[in-house]
Amino acid sequence: NSILAEIMRLKQICALDKVAHTVELANNIINDSDSKVLIFSQFLETCRDIHAKIDNSLIITGDDKDNRYNRIDQFQNDPNVRAMVLSTKAGAEGLTLTAASYVIFNDLMWTPKDHIQAEARCYGRMNDLHGATSYYVQAKDTIEQWIMKLLAEKMNIIESTIDNINTSARAGESVINELIEMLRK
């Protein structure tokens, strides 16, 4: 447990150290386009720090459940609100923030699923299809480079598994039939 706690502390130090760069990146997006941006961090202190440094931004963390939907509505509809800072856990699922076209990850989660869920908040829905551009801010020569490598390896495994499932399905075999056949042997 102490090793995991130390790793999380290293991640938090990196996250706090990157706040200025993340804010600069967000402000560049805001100033250079008409787009809105979502900024994710898993650390509340980092979320609050980023929010405090971006004008006309909103914040959603686990601490503010009462105002959550009012803030979502304001982000979606107020042209003056150009950024929303979200804690990764509070903002990764169940929110529709399709007004955004950019996503910035100030720090990295452990699984690709967490990033994909966060990115999916701003993908266009049926009535307004659009993609998103994502930025993963990394601190050089830190544990984050190892985490990014780990995430890439996990994505490769996921993609090759999906490719194998799709190949099997195209060949007229189901994954279940393959599994049953393997179990019989």
Short mmCIF file of N, CA and C in Angstrom, two decimals:
data_model
loop_
_atom_site.label_atom_id
_atom_site.label_comp_id
_atom_site.label_asym_id
_atom_site.label_seq_id
_atom_site.Cartn_x
_atom_site.Cartn_y
_atom_site.Cartn_z
N ASN A 1 0.82 -1.20 0.00
CA ASN A 1 0.00 0.00 0.00
C ASN A 1 0.85 1.26 0.00
N SER A 2 1.98 1.22 0.68
CA SER A 2 2.81 2.42 0.74
C SER A 2 3.42 2.74 -0.63
N ILE A 3 3.70 1.70 -1.42
CA ILE A 3 4.23 1.95 -2.76
C ILE A 3 3.18 2.64 -3.62
N LEU A 4 1.93 2.17 -3.57
CA LEU A 4 0.86 2.81 -4.33
C LEU A 4 0.64 4.25 -3.86
N ALA A 5 0.71 4.45 -2.56
CA ALA A 5 0.55 5.81 -2.03
C ALA A 5 1.67 6.72 -2.53
N GLU A 6 2.87 6.20 -2.59
CA GLU A 6 4.01 6.99 -3.10
C GLU A 6 3.85 7.30 -4.58
N ILE A 7 3.37 6.32 -5.34
CA ILE A 7 3.14 6.55 -6.78
C ILE A 7 2.08 7.63 -6.96
N MET A 8 0.99 7.55 -6.19
CA MET A 8 -0.05 8.58 -6.29
C MET A 8 0.50 9.95 -5.89
N ARG A 9 1.36 9.98 -4.91
CA ARG A 9 1.95 11.27 -4.51
C ARG A 9 2.82 11.82 -5.64
N LEU A 10 3.58 10.96 -6.31
CA LEU A 10 4.39 11.40 -7.45
C LEU A 10 3.49 11.93 -8.57
N LYS A 11 2.38 11.23 -8.82
CA LYS A 11 1.43 11.69 -9.83
C LYS A 11 0.86 13.06 -9.45
N GLN A 12 0.55 13.24 -8.18
CA GLN A 12 -0.02 14.50 -7.73
C GLN A 12 0.99 15.64 -7.86
N ILE A 13 2.24 15.37 -7.54
CA ILE A 13 3.29 16.39 -7.69
C ILE A 13 3.39 16.81 -9.15
N CYS A 14 3.39 15.84 -10.05
CA CYS A 14 3.43 16.14 -11.49
C CYS A 14 2.22 16.96 -11.90
N ALA A 15 1.05 16.57 -11.42
CA ALA A 15 -0.19 17.26 -11.79
C ALA A 15 -0.14 18.73 -11.37
N LEU A 16 0.28 18.97 -10.16
CA LEU A 16 0.37 20.35 -9.67
C LEU A 16 1.43 21.15 -10.43
N ASP A 17 2.51 20.48 -10.78
CA ASP A 17 3.59 21.14 -11.49
C ASP A 17 3.19 21.56 -12.91
N LYS A 18 2.20 20.90 -13.48
CA LYS A 18 1.79 21.16 -14.86
C LYS A 18 0.63 22.14 -14.98
N VAL A 19 0.13 22.65 -13.88
CA VAL A 19 -1.04 23.53 -13.91
C VAL A 19 -0.81 24.72 -14.84
N ALA A 20 0.32 25.39 -14.73
CA ALA A 20 0.58 26.58 -15.56
C ALA A 20 0.55 26.22 -17.05
N HIS A 21 1.13 25.09 -17.41
CA HIS A 21 1.15 24.67 -18.81
C HIS A 21 -0.26 24.33 -19.30
N THR A 22 -1.02 23.64 -18.48
CA THR A 22 -2.39 23.28 -18.84
C THR A 22 -3.24 24.53 -19.01
N VAL A 23 -3.10 25.49 -18.12
CA VAL A 23 -3.84 26.74 -18.21
C VAL A 23 -3.45 27.49 -19.49
N GLU A 24 -2.17 27.53 -19.79
CA GLU A 24 -1.71 28.19 -21.02
C GLU A 24 -2.30 27.51 -22.26
N LEU A 25 -2.28 26.18 -22.28
CA LEU A 25 -2.84 25.43 -23.40
C LEU A 25 -4.33 25.73 -23.56
N ALA A 26 -5.07 25.70 -22.46
CA ALA A 26 -6.51 25.99 -22.50
C ALA A 26 -6.76 27.41 -22.98
N ASN A 27 -6.02 28.37 -22.47
CA ASN A 27 -6.21 29.75 -22.90
C ASN A 27 -5.87 29.95 -24.37
N ASN A 28 -4.86 29.25 -24.87
CA ASN A 28 -4.53 29.32 -26.30
C ASN A 28 -5.69 28.80 -27.15
N ILE A 29 -6.29 27.69 -26.73
CA ILE A 29 -7.44 27.14 -27.46
C ILE A 29 -8.59 28.14 -27.44
N ILE A 30 -8.87 28.68 -26.27
CA ILE A 30 -9.98 29.62 -26.11
C ILE A 30 -9.75 30.88 -26.94
N ASN A 31 -8.52 31.40 -26.91
CA ASN A 31 -8.22 32.66 -27.61
C ASN A 31 -8.10 32.49 -29.12
N ASP A 32 -7.72 31.30 -29.58
CA ASP A 32 -7.48 31.07 -31.01
C ASP A 32 -8.67 30.49 -31.75
N SER A 33 -9.75 30.20 -31.06
CA SER A 33 -10.90 29.59 -31.71
C SER A 33 -12.18 29.98 -30.97
N ASP A 34 -13.28 29.55 -31.50
CA ASP A 34 -14.57 29.74 -30.83
C ASP A 34 -14.93 28.53 -29.99
N SER A 35 -13.99 27.62 -29.85
CA SER A 35 -14.27 26.34 -29.20
C SER A 35 -14.25 26.43 -27.68
N LYS A 36 -14.89 25.43 -27.10
CA LYS A 36 -14.88 25.26 -25.65
C LYS A 36 -14.01 24.06 -25.32
N VAL A 37 -13.52 24.03 -24.08
CA VAL A 37 -12.57 23.00 -23.69
C VAL A 37 -12.95 22.39 -22.33
N LEU A 38 -12.74 21.08 -22.23
CA LEU A 38 -12.89 20.36 -20.96
C LEU A 38 -11.50 20.04 -20.46
N ILE A 39 -11.28 20.24 -19.17
CA ILE A 39 -9.97 19.96 -18.57
C ILE A 39 -10.20 18.99 -17.41
N PHE A 40 -9.50 17.86 -17.47
CA PHE A 40 -9.67 16.82 -16.46
C PHE A 40 -8.42 16.67 -15.59
N SER A 41 -8.66 16.45 -14.31
CA SER A 41 -7.60 16.06 -13.38
C SER A 41 -8.23 15.17 -12.32
N GLN A 42 -7.45 14.23 -11.82
CA GLN A 42 -7.99 13.36 -10.78
C GLN A 42 -7.80 13.93 -9.38
N PHE A 43 -7.11 15.07 -9.29
CA PHE A 43 -6.80 15.66 -7.99
C PHE A 43 -7.59 16.96 -7.79
N LEU A 44 -8.33 17.04 -6.68
CA LEU A 44 -9.18 18.19 -6.41
C LEU A 44 -8.38 19.48 -6.32
N GLU A 45 -7.25 19.44 -5.66
CA GLU A 45 -6.43 20.65 -5.53
C GLU A 45 -6.01 21.17 -6.90
N THR A 46 -5.68 20.26 -7.79
CA THR A 46 -5.29 20.64 -9.15
C THR A 46 -6.48 21.23 -9.89
N CYS A 47 -7.64 20.61 -9.76
CA CYS A 47 -8.86 21.14 -10.40
C CYS A 47 -9.13 22.57 -9.94
N ARG A 48 -9.07 22.77 -8.65
CA ARG A 48 -9.35 24.11 -8.10
C ARG A 48 -8.33 25.14 -8.58
N ASP A 49 -7.08 24.72 -8.65
CA ASP A 49 -6.00 25.62 -9.09
C ASP A 49 -6.19 26.02 -10.55
N ILE A 50 -6.49 25.06 -11.40
CA ILE A 50 -6.72 25.34 -12.82
C ILE A 50 -7.94 26.25 -12.98
N HIS A 51 -9.02 25.91 -12.31
CA HIS A 51 -10.26 26.70 -12.39
C HIS A 51 -10.01 28.16 -11.98
N ALA A 52 -9.24 28.36 -10.93
CA ALA A 52 -8.97 29.72 -10.45
C ALA A 52 -8.18 30.55 -11.45
N LYS A 53 -7.47 29.90 -12.36
CA LYS A 53 -6.59 30.62 -13.29
C LYS A 53 -7.17 30.78 -14.70
N ILE A 54 -8.37 30.28 -14.94
CA ILE A 54 -9.00 30.43 -16.26
C ILE A 54 -10.27 31.25 -16.08
N ASP A 55 -10.30 32.41 -16.73
CA ASP A 55 -11.46 33.29 -16.65
C ASP A 55 -12.70 32.60 -17.23
N ASN A 56 -13.83 32.89 -16.64
CA ASN A 56 -15.13 32.38 -17.11
C ASN A 56 -15.16 30.87 -17.25
N SER A 57 -14.49 30.19 -16.35
CA SER A 57 -14.53 28.73 -16.36
C SER A 57 -15.47 28.24 -15.25
N LEU A 58 -15.91 27.01 -15.40
CA LEU A 58 -16.73 26.35 -14.39
C LEU A 58 -15.98 25.13 -13.88
N ILE A 59 -16.42 24.59 -12.77
CA ILE A 59 -15.76 23.42 -12.19
C ILE A 59 -16.81 22.44 -11.69
N ILE A 60 -16.53 21.15 -11.90
CA ILE A 60 -17.35 20.08 -11.33
C ILE A 60 -16.41 19.08 -10.68
N THR A 61 -16.62 18.89 -9.38
CA THR A 61 -15.90 17.87 -8.63
C THR A 61 -16.95 17.10 -7.83
N GLY A 62 -16.52 16.15 -7.07
CA GLY A 62 -17.46 15.41 -6.23
C GLY A 62 -18.04 16.24 -5.12
N ASP A 63 -17.45 17.42 -4.86
CA ASP A 63 -17.90 18.28 -3.76
C ASP A 63 -19.14 19.10 -4.09
N ASP A 64 -19.49 19.20 -5.36
CA ASP A 64 -20.53 20.15 -5.75
C ASP A 64 -21.69 19.49 -6.51
N LYS A 65 -22.20 18.43 -5.96
CA LYS A 65 -23.27 17.69 -6.63
C LYS A 65 -24.55 18.50 -6.79
N ASP A 66 -24.82 19.43 -5.88
CA ASP A 66 -26.06 20.21 -5.93
C ASP A 66 -26.12 21.13 -7.15
N ASN A 67 -25.00 21.71 -7.55
CA ASN A 67 -24.97 22.66 -8.67
C ASN A 67 -24.51 22.04 -9.98
N ARG A 68 -24.28 20.79 -9.98
CA ARG A 68 -23.70 20.09 -11.14
C ARG A 68 -24.48 20.33 -12.43
N TYR A 69 -25.78 20.11 -12.42
CA TYR A 69 -26.56 20.22 -13.65
C TYR A 69 -26.77 21.68 -14.08
N ASN A 70 -26.80 22.59 -13.12
CA ASN A 70 -26.84 24.01 -13.47
C ASN A 70 -25.55 24.41 -14.19
N ARG A 71 -24.44 23.91 -13.74
CA ARG A 71 -23.15 24.22 -14.38
C ARG A 71 -23.06 23.59 -15.77
N ILE A 72 -23.57 22.38 -15.90
CA ILE A 72 -23.57 21.74 -17.22
C ILE A 72 -24.41 22.56 -18.20
N ASP A 73 -25.59 22.97 -17.76
CA ASP A 73 -26.46 23.79 -18.61
C ASP A 73 -25.78 25.11 -18.97
N GLN A 74 -25.13 25.73 -18.03
CA GLN A 74 -24.43 26.99 -18.28
C GLN A 74 -23.28 26.78 -19.28
N PHE A 75 -22.53 25.71 -19.11
CA PHE A 75 -21.43 25.42 -20.05
C PHE A 75 -21.97 25.19 -21.45
N GLN A 76 -23.04 24.45 -21.56
CA GLN A 76 -23.62 24.11 -22.85
C GLN A 76 -24.19 25.33 -23.57
N ASN A 77 -24.75 26.28 -22.82
CA ASN A 77 -25.53 27.35 -23.44
C ASN A 77 -24.96 28.75 -23.34
N ASP A 78 -24.06 29.00 -22.44
CA ASP A 78 -23.51 30.36 -22.26
C ASP A 78 -22.25 30.52 -23.11
N PRO A 79 -22.28 31.37 -24.13
CA PRO A 79 -21.11 31.53 -24.99
C PRO A 79 -19.91 32.16 -24.26
N ASN A 80 -20.14 32.78 -23.13
CA ASN A 80 -19.04 33.38 -22.37
C ASN A 80 -18.26 32.35 -21.56
N VAL A 81 -18.89 31.22 -21.27
CA VAL A 81 -18.22 30.15 -20.53
C VAL A 81 -17.52 29.27 -21.56
N ARG A 82 -16.19 29.26 -21.53
CA ARG A 82 -15.42 28.57 -22.57
C ARG A 82 -14.66 27.35 -22.05
N ALA A 83 -14.61 27.19 -20.73
CA ALA A 83 -13.86 26.06 -20.17
C ALA A 83 -14.59 25.49 -18.97
N MET A 84 -14.45 24.17 -18.83
CA MET A 84 -14.95 23.50 -17.65
C MET A 84 -13.86 22.58 -17.14
N VAL A 85 -13.58 22.68 -15.85
CA VAL A 85 -12.59 21.83 -15.19
C VAL A 85 -13.37 20.78 -14.43
N LEU A 86 -12.97 19.51 -14.63
CA LEU A 86 -13.70 18.41 -14.00
C LEU A 86 -12.73 17.46 -13.32
N SER A 87 -13.12 16.99 -12.14
CA SER A 87 -12.36 15.88 -11.58
C SER A 87 -12.71 14.66 -12.41
N THR A 88 -11.76 13.82 -12.67
CA THR A 88 -11.96 12.71 -13.59
C THR A 88 -13.09 11.80 -13.15
N LYS A 89 -13.20 11.53 -11.88
CA LYS A 89 -14.27 10.64 -11.40
C LYS A 89 -15.63 11.30 -11.48
N ALA A 90 -15.74 12.57 -11.11
CA ALA A 90 -17.04 13.25 -11.12
C ALA A 90 -17.50 13.58 -12.53
N GLY A 91 -16.57 13.72 -13.46
CA GLY A 91 -16.95 14.18 -14.79
C GLY A 91 -16.83 13.17 -15.91
N ALA A 92 -16.44 11.95 -15.61
CA ALA A 92 -16.14 11.00 -16.67
C ALA A 92 -17.36 10.30 -17.25
N GLU A 93 -18.43 10.17 -16.50
CA GLU A 93 -19.58 9.42 -17.01
C GLU A 93 -20.87 10.17 -16.75
N GLY A 94 -21.81 9.98 -17.68
CA GLY A 94 -23.16 10.48 -17.48
C GLY A 94 -23.36 11.96 -17.73
N LEU A 95 -22.37 12.67 -18.22
CA LEU A 95 -22.52 14.09 -18.49
C LEU A 95 -22.48 14.33 -20.00
N THR A 96 -23.33 15.22 -20.44
CA THR A 96 -23.31 15.62 -21.84
C THR A 96 -22.75 17.03 -21.92
N LEU A 97 -21.55 17.13 -22.45
CA LEU A 97 -20.86 18.41 -22.58
C LEU A 97 -20.42 18.62 -24.02
N THR A 98 -21.36 18.43 -24.92
CA THR A 98 -21.07 18.43 -26.35
C THR A 98 -20.71 19.80 -26.90
N ALA A 99 -20.84 20.85 -26.12
CA ALA A 99 -20.43 22.17 -26.58
C ALA A 99 -18.91 22.24 -26.72
N ALA A 100 -18.20 21.33 -26.07
CA ALA A 100 -16.74 21.32 -26.13
C ALA A 100 -16.24 20.58 -27.35
N SER A 101 -15.11 21.05 -27.86
CA SER A 101 -14.44 20.37 -28.98
C SER A 101 -13.04 19.93 -28.61
N TYR A 102 -12.58 20.32 -27.42
CA TYR A 102 -11.23 19.99 -26.97
C TYR A 102 -11.28 19.40 -25.57
N VAL A 103 -10.37 18.47 -25.31
CA VAL A 103 -10.21 17.86 -24.01
C VAL A 103 -8.74 17.94 -23.64
N ILE A 104 -8.46 18.37 -22.41
CA ILE A 104 -7.09 18.39 -21.91
C ILE A 104 -7.04 17.53 -20.66
N PHE A 105 -6.12 16.57 -20.65
CA PHE A 105 -5.87 15.77 -19.45
C PHE A 105 -4.63 16.33 -18.78
N ASN A 106 -4.84 16.97 -17.64
CA ASN A 106 -3.71 17.50 -16.90
C ASN A 106 -2.87 16.37 -16.32
N ASP A 107 -3.51 15.27 -15.97
CA ASP A 107 -2.77 14.12 -15.46
C ASP A 107 -3.40 12.84 -16.00
N LEU A 108 -2.68 11.77 -15.87
CA LEU A 108 -3.06 10.51 -16.51
C LEU A 108 -3.70 9.55 -15.52
N MET A 109 -4.77 8.91 -15.97
CA MET A 109 -5.40 7.85 -15.19
C MET A 109 -4.69 6.53 -15.51
N TRP A 110 -5.10 5.46 -14.86
CA TRP A 110 -4.41 4.17 -15.02
C TRP A 110 -4.90 3.35 -16.20
N THR A 111 -6.12 3.62 -16.67
CA THR A 111 -6.65 2.78 -17.74
C THR A 111 -7.10 3.63 -18.93
N PRO A 112 -7.00 3.09 -20.13
CA PRO A 112 -7.51 3.80 -21.31
C PRO A 112 -9.00 4.10 -21.19
N LYS A 113 -9.75 3.21 -20.55
CA LYS A 113 -11.19 3.41 -20.38
C LYS A 113 -11.51 4.74 -19.72
N ASP A 114 -10.73 5.10 -18.72
CA ASP A 114 -10.98 6.37 -18.02
C ASP A 114 -10.82 7.56 -18.96
N HIS A 115 -9.83 7.51 -19.81
CA HIS A 115 -9.63 8.60 -20.77
C HIS A 115 -10.71 8.61 -21.84
N ILE A 116 -11.06 7.43 -22.33
CA ILE A 116 -12.09 7.32 -23.36
C ILE A 116 -13.43 7.84 -22.83
N GLN A 117 -13.78 7.47 -21.60
CA GLN A 117 -15.02 7.95 -20.99
C GLN A 117 -15.02 9.48 -20.88
N ALA A 118 -13.91 10.03 -20.45
CA ALA A 118 -13.82 11.48 -20.30
C ALA A 118 -13.94 12.17 -21.66
N GLU A 119 -13.27 11.64 -22.66
CA GLU A 119 -13.35 12.22 -24.01
C GLU A 119 -14.77 12.14 -24.56
N ALA A 120 -15.46 11.08 -24.23
CA ALA A 120 -16.81 10.87 -24.76
C ALA A 120 -17.81 11.91 -24.27
N ARG A 121 -17.48 12.65 -23.22
CA ARG A 121 -18.39 13.68 -22.72
C ARG A 121 -18.68 14.73 -23.78
N CYS A 122 -17.71 15.00 -24.65
CA CYS A 122 -17.93 16.09 -25.60
C CYS A 122 -18.19 15.62 -27.02
N TYR A 123 -18.11 14.34 -27.29
CA TYR A 123 -18.43 13.87 -28.64
C TYR A 123 -19.85 14.24 -28.98
N GLY A 124 -20.05 14.64 -30.23
CA GLY A 124 -21.38 15.00 -30.68
C GLY A 124 -22.33 13.83 -30.58
N ARG A 125 -23.56 14.12 -30.29
CA ARG A 125 -24.60 13.11 -30.24
C ARG A 125 -25.33 13.11 -31.58
N MET A 126 -26.35 12.35 -31.70
CA MET A 126 -27.04 12.15 -32.97
C MET A 126 -27.43 13.46 -33.68
N ASN A 127 -27.85 14.45 -32.93
CA ASN A 127 -28.30 15.69 -33.57
C ASN A 127 -27.16 16.66 -33.86
N ASP A 128 -25.94 16.37 -33.39
CA ASP A 128 -24.81 17.28 -33.59
C ASP A 128 -23.51 16.48 -33.57
N LEU A 129 -23.29 15.70 -34.61
CA LEU A 129 -22.10 14.84 -34.65
C LEU A 129 -20.84 15.67 -34.82
N HIS A 130 -19.89 15.48 -33.93
CA HIS A 130 -18.56 16.07 -34.06
C HIS A 130 -17.59 15.32 -33.16
N GLY A 131 -16.35 15.37 -33.53
CA GLY A 131 -15.31 14.72 -32.75
C GLY A 131 -14.71 15.66 -31.73
N ALA A 132 -13.57 15.27 -31.22
CA ALA A 132 -12.87 16.08 -30.23
C ALA A 132 -11.37 15.92 -30.42
N THR A 133 -10.65 16.95 -30.06
CA THR A 133 -9.19 16.90 -30.05
C THR A 133 -8.75 16.80 -28.60
N SER A 134 -7.92 15.81 -28.31
CA SER A 134 -7.47 15.59 -26.93
C SER A 134 -5.99 15.88 -26.79
N TYR A 135 -5.64 16.47 -25.66
CA TYR A 135 -4.25 16.72 -25.30
C TYR A 135 -3.96 16.02 -23.98
N TYR A 136 -2.84 15.32 -23.96
CA TYR A 136 -2.37 14.66 -22.74
C TYR A 136 -1.11 15.38 -22.30
N VAL A 137 -1.20 16.17 -21.25
CA VAL A 137 -0.06 16.95 -20.78
C VAL A 137 0.80 16.03 -19.92
N GLN A 138 2.09 15.93 -20.28
CA GLN A 138 3.00 15.06 -19.55
C GLN A 138 4.21 15.85 -19.04
N ALA A 139 4.66 15.49 -17.86
CA ALA A 139 5.89 16.05 -17.32
C ALA A 139 7.05 15.16 -17.78
N LYS A 140 8.06 15.78 -18.36
CA LYS A 140 9.20 15.04 -18.91
C LYS A 140 10.04 14.42 -17.79
N ASP A 141 10.56 13.24 -18.08
CA ASP A 141 11.44 12.51 -17.16
C ASP A 141 10.79 12.25 -15.80
N THR A 142 9.52 11.84 -15.84
CA THR A 142 8.80 11.54 -14.61
C THR A 142 8.07 10.21 -14.75
N ILE A 143 7.37 9.84 -13.72
CA ILE A 143 6.56 8.61 -13.73
C ILE A 143 5.50 8.65 -14.82
N GLU A 144 5.14 9.85 -15.25
CA GLU A 144 4.10 9.97 -16.27
C GLU A 144 4.50 9.35 -17.61
N GLN A 145 5.74 9.40 -17.94
CA GLN A 145 6.17 8.77 -19.18
C GLN A 145 5.99 7.26 -19.09
N TRP A 146 6.24 6.69 -17.94
CA TRP A 146 6.01 5.26 -17.74
C TRP A 146 4.52 4.95 -17.82
N ILE A 147 3.68 5.80 -17.22
CA ILE A 147 2.23 5.60 -17.26
C ILE A 147 1.72 5.70 -18.69
N MET A 148 2.22 6.66 -19.46
CA MET A 148 1.79 6.81 -20.85
C MET A 148 2.18 5.58 -21.66
N LYS A 149 3.36 5.04 -21.41
CA LYS A 149 3.78 3.81 -22.09
C LYS A 149 2.85 2.65 -21.70
N LEU A 150 2.52 2.56 -20.45
CA LEU A 150 1.60 1.53 -19.96
C LEU A 150 0.23 1.66 -20.62
N LEU A 151 -0.27 2.89 -20.72
CA LEU A 151 -1.56 3.13 -21.38
C LEU A 151 -1.51 2.71 -22.86
N ALA A 152 -0.41 3.02 -23.53
CA ALA A 152 -0.27 2.63 -24.94
C ALA A 152 -0.26 1.11 -25.09
N GLU A 153 0.43 0.42 -24.19
CA GLU A 153 0.46 -1.04 -24.24
C GLU A 153 -0.93 -1.62 -24.01
N LYS A 154 -1.67 -1.06 -23.06
CA LYS A 154 -3.03 -1.52 -22.81
C LYS A 154 -3.93 -1.28 -24.02
N MET A 155 -3.78 -0.13 -24.67
CA MET A 155 -4.59 0.15 -25.87
C MET A 155 -4.25 -0.82 -26.99
N ASN A 156 -2.98 -1.17 -27.14
CA ASN A 156 -2.60 -2.15 -28.16
C ASN A 156 -3.26 -3.50 -27.91
N ILE A 157 -3.30 -3.91 -26.65
CA ILE A 157 -3.96 -5.17 -26.30
C ILE A 157 -5.45 -5.10 -26.62
N ILE A 158 -6.08 -4.00 -26.25
CA ILE A 158 -7.51 -3.84 -26.52
C ILE A 158 -7.78 -3.86 -28.02
N GLU A 159 -7.00 -3.10 -28.77
CA GLU A 159 -7.20 -3.04 -30.22
C GLU A 159 -6.96 -4.39 -30.90
N SER A 160 -5.93 -5.12 -30.46
CA SER A 160 -5.68 -6.43 -31.09
C SER A 160 -6.77 -7.42 -30.72
N THR A 161 -7.31 -7.33 -29.53
CA THR A 161 -8.42 -8.19 -29.12
C THR A 161 -9.66 -7.90 -29.96
N ILE A 162 -9.96 -6.62 -30.14
CA ILE A 162 -11.12 -6.25 -30.95
C ILE A 162 -10.92 -6.70 -32.39
N ASP A 163 -9.71 -6.51 -32.92
CA ASP A 163 -9.41 -6.96 -34.29
C ASP A 163 -9.63 -8.46 -34.42
N ASN A 164 -9.18 -9.23 -33.44
CA ASN A 164 -9.36 -10.69 -33.47
C ASN A 164 -10.83 -11.08 -33.40
N ILE A 165 -11.59 -10.38 -32.59
CA ILE A 165 -13.03 -10.66 -32.48
C ILE A 165 -13.70 -10.34 -33.81
N ASN A 166 -13.36 -9.19 -34.39
CA ASN A 166 -13.96 -8.81 -35.67
C ASN A 166 -13.57 -9.79 -36.77
N THR A 167 -12.32 -10.24 -36.78
CA THR A 167 -11.87 -11.20 -37.78
C THR A 167 -12.64 -12.50 -37.65
N SER A 168 -12.81 -12.97 -36.42
CA SER A 168 -13.56 -14.21 -36.19
C SER A 168 -15.01 -14.05 -36.62
N ALA A 169 -15.60 -12.93 -36.32
CA ALA A 169 -17.00 -12.70 -36.69
C ALA A 169 -17.15 -12.67 -38.20
N ARG A 170 -16.19 -12.05 -38.89
CA ARG A 170 -16.26 -11.99 -40.35
C ARG A 170 -16.10 -13.37 -40.97
N ALA A 171 -15.38 -14.24 -40.31
CA ALA A 171 -15.16 -15.58 -40.84
C ALA A 171 -16.35 -16.49 -40.55
N GLY A 172 -17.39 -15.97 -39.94
CA GLY A 172 -18.59 -16.74 -39.68
C GLY A 172 -18.52 -17.49 -38.35
N GLU A 173 -17.52 -17.24 -37.54
CA GLU A 173 -17.40 -17.89 -36.25
C GLU A 173 -17.72 -16.88 -35.15
N SER A 174 -18.32 -17.35 -34.12
CA SER A 174 -18.54 -16.46 -32.99
C SER A 174 -17.47 -16.73 -31.94
N VAL A 175 -17.21 -15.75 -31.14
CA VAL A 175 -16.23 -15.90 -30.07
C VAL A 175 -16.67 -16.99 -29.11
N ILE A 176 -17.96 -17.07 -28.88
CA ILE A 176 -18.49 -18.10 -27.96
C ILE A 176 -18.23 -19.50 -28.52
N ASN A 177 -18.45 -19.68 -29.82
CA ASN A 177 -18.18 -20.98 -30.43
C ASN A 177 -16.70 -21.34 -30.33
N GLU A 178 -15.84 -20.37 -30.53
CA GLU A 178 -14.40 -20.62 -30.38
C GLU A 178 -14.07 -21.05 -28.96
N LEU A 179 -14.67 -20.37 -27.98
CA LEU A 179 -14.42 -20.70 -26.58
C LEU A 179 -14.93 -22.10 -26.25
N ILE A 180 -16.13 -22.43 -26.70
CA ILE A 180 -16.69 -23.77 -26.46
C ILE A 180 -15.81 -24.83 -27.08
N GLU A 181 -15.37 -24.61 -28.29
CA GLU A 181 -14.50 -25.57 -28.97
C GLU A 181 -13.18 -25.75 -28.20
N MET A 182 -12.63 -24.65 -27.71
CA MET A 182 -11.38 -24.73 -26.95
C MET A 182 -11.58 -25.50 -25.65
N LEU A 183 -12.72 -25.29 -24.99
CA LEU A 183 -13.00 -25.98 -23.74
C LEU A 183 -13.22 -27.47 -23.93
N ARG A 184 -13.71 -27.88 -25.08
CA ARG A 184 -13.93 -29.29 -25.36
C ARG A 184 -12.63 -30.04 -25.51
N LYS A 185 -11.59 -29.38 -25.92
CA LYS A 185 -10.30 -30.05 -26.17
C LYS A 185 -9.61 -30.38 -24.92
#
